[in-house]
mmCIF file of C-alpha atoms in Angstrom:
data_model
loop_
_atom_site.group_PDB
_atom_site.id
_atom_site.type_symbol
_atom_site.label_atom_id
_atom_site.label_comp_id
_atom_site.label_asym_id
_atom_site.label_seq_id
_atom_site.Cartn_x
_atom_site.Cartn_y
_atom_site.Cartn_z
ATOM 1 C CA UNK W 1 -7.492 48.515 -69.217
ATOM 2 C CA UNK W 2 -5.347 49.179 -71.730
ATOM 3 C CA UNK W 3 -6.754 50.024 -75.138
ATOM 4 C CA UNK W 4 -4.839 48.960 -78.557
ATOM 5 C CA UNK W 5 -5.542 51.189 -81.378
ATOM 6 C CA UNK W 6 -4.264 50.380 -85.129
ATOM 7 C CA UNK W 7 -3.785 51.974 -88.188
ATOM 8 C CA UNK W 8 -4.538 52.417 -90.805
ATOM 9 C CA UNK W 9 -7.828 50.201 -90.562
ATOM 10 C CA UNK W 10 -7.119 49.531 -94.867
ATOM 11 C CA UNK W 11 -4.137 49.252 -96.818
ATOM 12 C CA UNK W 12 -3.865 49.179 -100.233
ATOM 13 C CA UNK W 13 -0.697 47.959 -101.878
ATOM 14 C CA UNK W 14 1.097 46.222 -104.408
ATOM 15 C CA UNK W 15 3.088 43.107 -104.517
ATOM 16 C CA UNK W 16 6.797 43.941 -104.003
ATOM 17 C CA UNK W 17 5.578 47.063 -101.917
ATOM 18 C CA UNK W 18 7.030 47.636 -98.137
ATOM 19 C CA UNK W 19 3.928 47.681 -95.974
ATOM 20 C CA UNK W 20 4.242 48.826 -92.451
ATOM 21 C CA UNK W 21 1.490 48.679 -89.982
ATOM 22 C CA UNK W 22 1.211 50.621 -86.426
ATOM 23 C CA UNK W 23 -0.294 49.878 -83.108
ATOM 24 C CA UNK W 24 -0.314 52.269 -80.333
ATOM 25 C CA UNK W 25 -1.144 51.478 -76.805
ATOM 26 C CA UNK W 26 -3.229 53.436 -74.241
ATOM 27 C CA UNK W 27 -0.731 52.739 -71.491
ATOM 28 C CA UNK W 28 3.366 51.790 -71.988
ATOM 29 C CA UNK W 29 4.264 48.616 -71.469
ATOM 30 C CA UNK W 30 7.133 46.497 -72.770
ATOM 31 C CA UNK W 31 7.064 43.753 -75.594
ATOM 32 C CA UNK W 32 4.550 41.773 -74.400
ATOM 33 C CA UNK W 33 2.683 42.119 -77.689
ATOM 34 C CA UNK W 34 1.702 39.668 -80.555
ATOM 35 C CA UNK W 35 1.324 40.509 -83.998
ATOM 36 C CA UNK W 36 -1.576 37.850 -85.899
ATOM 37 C CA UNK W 37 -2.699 37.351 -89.348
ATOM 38 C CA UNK W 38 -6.277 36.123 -90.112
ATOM 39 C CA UNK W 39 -7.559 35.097 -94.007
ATOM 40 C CA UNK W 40 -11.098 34.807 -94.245
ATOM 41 C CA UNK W 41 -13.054 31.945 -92.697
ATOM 42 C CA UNK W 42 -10.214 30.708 -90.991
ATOM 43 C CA UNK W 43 -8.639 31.461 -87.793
ATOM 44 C CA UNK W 44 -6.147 33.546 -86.822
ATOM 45 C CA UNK W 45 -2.297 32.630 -87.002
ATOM 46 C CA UNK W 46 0.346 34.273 -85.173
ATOM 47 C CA UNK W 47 3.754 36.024 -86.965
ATOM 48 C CA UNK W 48 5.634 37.622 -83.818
ATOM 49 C CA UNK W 49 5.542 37.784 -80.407
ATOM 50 C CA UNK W 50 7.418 39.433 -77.830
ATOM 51 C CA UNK W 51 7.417 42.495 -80.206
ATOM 52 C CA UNK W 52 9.833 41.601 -82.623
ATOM 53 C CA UNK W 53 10.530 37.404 -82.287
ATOM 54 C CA UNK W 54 8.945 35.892 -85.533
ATOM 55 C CA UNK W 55 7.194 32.455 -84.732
ATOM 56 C CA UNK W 56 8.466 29.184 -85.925
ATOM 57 C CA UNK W 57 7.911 29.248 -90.080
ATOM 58 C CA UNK W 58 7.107 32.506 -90.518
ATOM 59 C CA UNK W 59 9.050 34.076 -93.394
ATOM 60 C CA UNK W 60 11.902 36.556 -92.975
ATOM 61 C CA UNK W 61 9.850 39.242 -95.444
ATOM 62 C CA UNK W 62 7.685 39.874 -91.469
ATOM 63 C CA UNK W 63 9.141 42.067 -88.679
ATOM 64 C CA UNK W 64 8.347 43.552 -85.668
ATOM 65 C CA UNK W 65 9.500 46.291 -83.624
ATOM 66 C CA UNK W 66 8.538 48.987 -80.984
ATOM 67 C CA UNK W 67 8.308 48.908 -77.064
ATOM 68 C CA UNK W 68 6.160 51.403 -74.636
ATOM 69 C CA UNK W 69 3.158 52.717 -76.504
ATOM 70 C CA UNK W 70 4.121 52.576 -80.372
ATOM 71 C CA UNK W 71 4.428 48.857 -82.279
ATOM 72 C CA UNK W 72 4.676 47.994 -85.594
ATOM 73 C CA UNK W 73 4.867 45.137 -87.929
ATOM 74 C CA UNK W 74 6.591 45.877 -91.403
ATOM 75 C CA UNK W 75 6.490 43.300 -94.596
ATOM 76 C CA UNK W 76 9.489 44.073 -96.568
ATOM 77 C CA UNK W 77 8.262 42.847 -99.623
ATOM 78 C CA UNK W 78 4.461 42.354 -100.044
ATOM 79 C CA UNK W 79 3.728 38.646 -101.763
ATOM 80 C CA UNK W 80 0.196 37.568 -102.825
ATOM 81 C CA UNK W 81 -0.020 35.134 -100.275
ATOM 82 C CA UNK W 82 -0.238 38.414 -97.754
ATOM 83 C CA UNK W 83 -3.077 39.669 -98.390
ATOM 84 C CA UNK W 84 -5.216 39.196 -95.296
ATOM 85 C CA UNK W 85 -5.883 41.102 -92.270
ATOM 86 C CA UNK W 86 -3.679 41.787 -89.410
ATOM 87 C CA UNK W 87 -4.043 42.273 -85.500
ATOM 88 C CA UNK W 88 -2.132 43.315 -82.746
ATOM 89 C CA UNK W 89 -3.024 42.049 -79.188
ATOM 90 C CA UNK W 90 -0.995 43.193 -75.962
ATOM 91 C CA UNK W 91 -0.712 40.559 -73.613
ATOM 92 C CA UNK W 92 1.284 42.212 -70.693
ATOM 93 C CA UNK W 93 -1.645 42.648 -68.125
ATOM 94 C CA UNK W 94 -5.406 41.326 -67.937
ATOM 95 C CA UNK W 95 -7.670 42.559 -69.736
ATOM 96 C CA UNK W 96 -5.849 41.247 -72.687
ATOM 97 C CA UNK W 97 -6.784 43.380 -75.754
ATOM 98 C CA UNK W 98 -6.319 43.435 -79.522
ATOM 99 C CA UNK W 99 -6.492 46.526 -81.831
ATOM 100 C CA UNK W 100 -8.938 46.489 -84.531
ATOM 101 C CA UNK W 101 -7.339 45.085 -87.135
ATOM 102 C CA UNK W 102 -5.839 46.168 -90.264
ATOM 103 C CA UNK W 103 -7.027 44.614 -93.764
ATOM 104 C CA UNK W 104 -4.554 44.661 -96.279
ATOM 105 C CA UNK W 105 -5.871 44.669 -100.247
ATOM 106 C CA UNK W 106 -4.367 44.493 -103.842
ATOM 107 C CA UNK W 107 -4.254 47.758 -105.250
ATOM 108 C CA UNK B 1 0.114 18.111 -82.065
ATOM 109 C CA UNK B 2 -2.285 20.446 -79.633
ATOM 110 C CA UNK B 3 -5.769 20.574 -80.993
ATOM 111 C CA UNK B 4 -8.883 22.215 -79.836
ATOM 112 C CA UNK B 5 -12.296 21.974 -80.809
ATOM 113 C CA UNK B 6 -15.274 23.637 -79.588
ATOM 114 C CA UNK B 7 -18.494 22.439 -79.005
ATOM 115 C CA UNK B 8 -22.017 23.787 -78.419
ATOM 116 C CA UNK B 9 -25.205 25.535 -79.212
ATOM 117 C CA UNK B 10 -25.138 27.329 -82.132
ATOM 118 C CA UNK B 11 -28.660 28.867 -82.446
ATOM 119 C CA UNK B 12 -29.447 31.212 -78.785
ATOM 120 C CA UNK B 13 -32.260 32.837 -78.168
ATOM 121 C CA UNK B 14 -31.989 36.312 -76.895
ATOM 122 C CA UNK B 15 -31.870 36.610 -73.015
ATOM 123 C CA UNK B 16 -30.877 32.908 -72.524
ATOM 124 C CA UNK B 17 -27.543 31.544 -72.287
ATOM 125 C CA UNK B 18 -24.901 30.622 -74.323
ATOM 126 C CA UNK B 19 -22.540 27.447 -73.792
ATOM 127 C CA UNK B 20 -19.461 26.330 -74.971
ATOM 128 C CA UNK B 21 -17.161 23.644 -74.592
ATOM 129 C CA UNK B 22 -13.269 23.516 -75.739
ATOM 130 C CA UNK B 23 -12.048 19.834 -75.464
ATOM 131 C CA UNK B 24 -8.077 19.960 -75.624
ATOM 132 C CA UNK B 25 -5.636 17.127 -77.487
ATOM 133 C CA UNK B 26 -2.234 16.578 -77.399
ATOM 134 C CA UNK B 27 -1.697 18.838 -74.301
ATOM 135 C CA UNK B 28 -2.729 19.330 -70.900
ATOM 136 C CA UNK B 29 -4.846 22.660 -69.754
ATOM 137 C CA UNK B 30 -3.435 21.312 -65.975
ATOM 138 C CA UNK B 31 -0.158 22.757 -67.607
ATOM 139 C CA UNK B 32 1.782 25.660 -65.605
ATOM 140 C CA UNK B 33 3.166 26.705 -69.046
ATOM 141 C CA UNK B 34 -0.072 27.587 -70.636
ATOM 142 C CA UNK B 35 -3.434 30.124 -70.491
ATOM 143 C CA UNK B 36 -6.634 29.008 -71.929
ATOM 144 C CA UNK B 37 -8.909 31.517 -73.595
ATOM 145 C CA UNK B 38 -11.843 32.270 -75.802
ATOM 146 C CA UNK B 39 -12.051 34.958 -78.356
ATOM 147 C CA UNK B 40 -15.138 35.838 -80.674
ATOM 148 C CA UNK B 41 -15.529 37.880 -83.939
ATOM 149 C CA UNK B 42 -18.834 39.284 -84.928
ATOM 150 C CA UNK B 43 -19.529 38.555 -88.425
ATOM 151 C CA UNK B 44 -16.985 41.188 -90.555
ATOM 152 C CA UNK B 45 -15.643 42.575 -87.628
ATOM 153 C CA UNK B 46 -12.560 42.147 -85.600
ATOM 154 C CA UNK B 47 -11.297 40.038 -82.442
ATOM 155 C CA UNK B 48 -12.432 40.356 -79.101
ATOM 156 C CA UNK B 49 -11.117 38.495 -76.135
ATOM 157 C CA UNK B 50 -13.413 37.099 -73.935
ATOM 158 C CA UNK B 51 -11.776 35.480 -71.101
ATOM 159 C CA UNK B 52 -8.768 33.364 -69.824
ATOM 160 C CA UNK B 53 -8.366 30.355 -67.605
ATOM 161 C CA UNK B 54 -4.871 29.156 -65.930
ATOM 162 C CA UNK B 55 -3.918 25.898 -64.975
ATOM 163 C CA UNK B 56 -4.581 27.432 -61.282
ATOM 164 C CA UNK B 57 -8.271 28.131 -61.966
ATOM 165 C CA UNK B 58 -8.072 31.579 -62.076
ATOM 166 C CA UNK B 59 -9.853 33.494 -64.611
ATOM 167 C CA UNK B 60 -9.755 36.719 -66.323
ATOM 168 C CA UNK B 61 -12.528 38.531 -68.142
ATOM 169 C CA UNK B 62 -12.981 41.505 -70.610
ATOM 170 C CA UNK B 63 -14.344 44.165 -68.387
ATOM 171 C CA UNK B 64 -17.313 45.419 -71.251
ATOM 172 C CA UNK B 65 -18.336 41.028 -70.593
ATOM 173 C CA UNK B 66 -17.369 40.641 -66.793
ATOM 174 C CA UNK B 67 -20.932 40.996 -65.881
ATOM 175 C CA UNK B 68 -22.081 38.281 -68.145
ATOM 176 C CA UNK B 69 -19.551 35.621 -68.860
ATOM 177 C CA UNK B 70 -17.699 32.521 -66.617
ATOM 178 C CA UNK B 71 -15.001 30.645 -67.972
ATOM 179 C CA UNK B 72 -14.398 27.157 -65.676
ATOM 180 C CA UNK B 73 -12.274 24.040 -66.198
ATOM 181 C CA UNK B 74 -12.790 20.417 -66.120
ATOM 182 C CA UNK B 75 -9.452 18.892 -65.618
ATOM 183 C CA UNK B 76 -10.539 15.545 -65.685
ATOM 184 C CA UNK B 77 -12.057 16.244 -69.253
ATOM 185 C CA UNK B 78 -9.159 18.329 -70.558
ATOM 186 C CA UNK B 79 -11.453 20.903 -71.170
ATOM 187 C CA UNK B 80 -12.940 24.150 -70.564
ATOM 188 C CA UNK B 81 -15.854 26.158 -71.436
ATOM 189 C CA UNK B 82 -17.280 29.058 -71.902
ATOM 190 C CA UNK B 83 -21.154 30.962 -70.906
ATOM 191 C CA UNK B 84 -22.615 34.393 -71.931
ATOM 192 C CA UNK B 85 -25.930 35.118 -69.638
ATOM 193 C CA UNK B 86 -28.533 37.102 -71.274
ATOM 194 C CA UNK B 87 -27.711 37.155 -74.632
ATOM 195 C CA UNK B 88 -28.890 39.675 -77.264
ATOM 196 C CA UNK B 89 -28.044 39.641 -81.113
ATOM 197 C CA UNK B 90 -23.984 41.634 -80.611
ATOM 198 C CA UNK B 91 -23.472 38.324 -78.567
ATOM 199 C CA UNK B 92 -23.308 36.650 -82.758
ATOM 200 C CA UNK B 93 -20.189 35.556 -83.575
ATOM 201 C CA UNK B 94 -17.521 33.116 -84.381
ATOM 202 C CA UNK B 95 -16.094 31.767 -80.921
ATOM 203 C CA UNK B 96 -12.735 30.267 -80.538
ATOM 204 C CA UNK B 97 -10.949 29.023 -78.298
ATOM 205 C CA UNK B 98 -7.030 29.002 -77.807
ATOM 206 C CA UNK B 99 -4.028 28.317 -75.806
ATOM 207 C CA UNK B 100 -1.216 30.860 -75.437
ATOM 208 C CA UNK B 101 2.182 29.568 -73.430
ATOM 209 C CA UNK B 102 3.359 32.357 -71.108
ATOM 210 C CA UNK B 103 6.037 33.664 -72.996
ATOM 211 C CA UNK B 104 4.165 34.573 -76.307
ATOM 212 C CA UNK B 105 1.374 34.791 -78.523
ATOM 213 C CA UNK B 106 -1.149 32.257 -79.050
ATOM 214 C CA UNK B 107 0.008 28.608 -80.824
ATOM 215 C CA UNK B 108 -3.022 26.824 -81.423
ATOM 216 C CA UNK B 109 -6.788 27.969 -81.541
ATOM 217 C CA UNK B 110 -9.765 26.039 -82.100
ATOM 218 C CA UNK B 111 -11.521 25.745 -85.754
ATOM 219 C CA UNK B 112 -13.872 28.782 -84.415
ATOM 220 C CA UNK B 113 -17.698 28.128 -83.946
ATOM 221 C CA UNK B 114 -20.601 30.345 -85.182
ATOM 222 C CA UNK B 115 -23.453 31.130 -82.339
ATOM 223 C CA UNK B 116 -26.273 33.177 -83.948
ATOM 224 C CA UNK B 117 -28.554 34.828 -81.448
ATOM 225 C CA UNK B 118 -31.776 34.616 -82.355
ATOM 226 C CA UNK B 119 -35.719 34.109 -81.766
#
């Protein structure tokens, strides 16, 4: 099984700030990985896939990059609508698996 | 526009079982394109994927919930669901379900249920 581990579990920034967020995998693999945002109570939506291919609407401030064990998602420019928590989930052999989540707060 | 929406106990006691039902809109779960899943998050904790169901009928599990879980499909219903045997109070959560196409991430998930275990 392959086992996703994030970091840093909390991030404290500002708006404006550059945030980047890792994910490292247990095994390599190559982009099959998914990058999600969840806001409390509500469920999760998704921001990239394939590594580094933003979804439909999502803005231009998210990226994603990495292949093989080491991912990470990077928000240029931290708006308030950001604050939330993110996820990674690999999705290139069963069991699927996502990392624990990072929660991002206004510092 | 794909929508899901789950359906099902929401109070469990421990040791019995949990059910859940997904019923699918807008799109088929007979599709080639697409995997069918659920996912649960304990109250302030993170994701956990459950299970998966293709539009073959084969399933996939989380091996820590192998022992415990079966995902099945009604195609007739456009829908599939979801049982935990032998519940116990770390089985609490929100449960939702989802579809992910082949290519990417997952597009559309349910509105998420919350199953308390419980005597």
């Amino acid at each position: 099984d392959i086992q996703m581990t994030q970091s840093p579990s909390t991030l404290s920034a500002s708006v404006g700030d550059r945030v980047t967020i890792t994910c490292r995998a247990s095994q390599s693999f190559n982009t099959l990985l998914a990058w999600y945002q969840q806001k409390p109570g509500k469920a999760p939506k998704l921001l990239v896939y394939g590594a580094s291919i933003l979804d439909d609407g999502v803005p231009s401030r998210f990226s994603g990059s990495g292949s093989g064990t080491e991912f990470t998602l990077t928000i240029s420019s931290l708006q308030p609508d950001d604050f939330a928590t993110y996820y990674c989930k690999q999705y290139h052999s069963y069991p699927l698996s996502f990392g624990g989540g990072t929660k991002v707060e206004i510092k | 526009q794909v929508q899901l929406r789950e359906s099902g106990s929401g109070l469990v006691k421990p040791s019995q079982t949990l059910s859940l039902s997904c019923a699918v809109s807008g799109g088929s779960i007979s599709s080639g394109a697409y995997s069918w899943s659920w996912i649960r998050q304990p109250p302030g904790k993170g994701l956990e994927w459950i299970g998966s169901i293709l539009h073959t009928g084969n399933t996939y599990y989380a091996s820590s919930l192998r022992s415990r879980v079966t995902i099945s499909g009604d195609w007739s219903k456009n829908q599939f669901s979801l049982t935990v045997n032998y519940v116990t109070a770390a089985d609490s959560a929100v449960y939702y379900c989802a579809r992910r196409p082949d290519y990417g991430g997952i597009d559309y998930w349910g509105q998420g249920t919350l199953v308390t275990v419980s005597s």
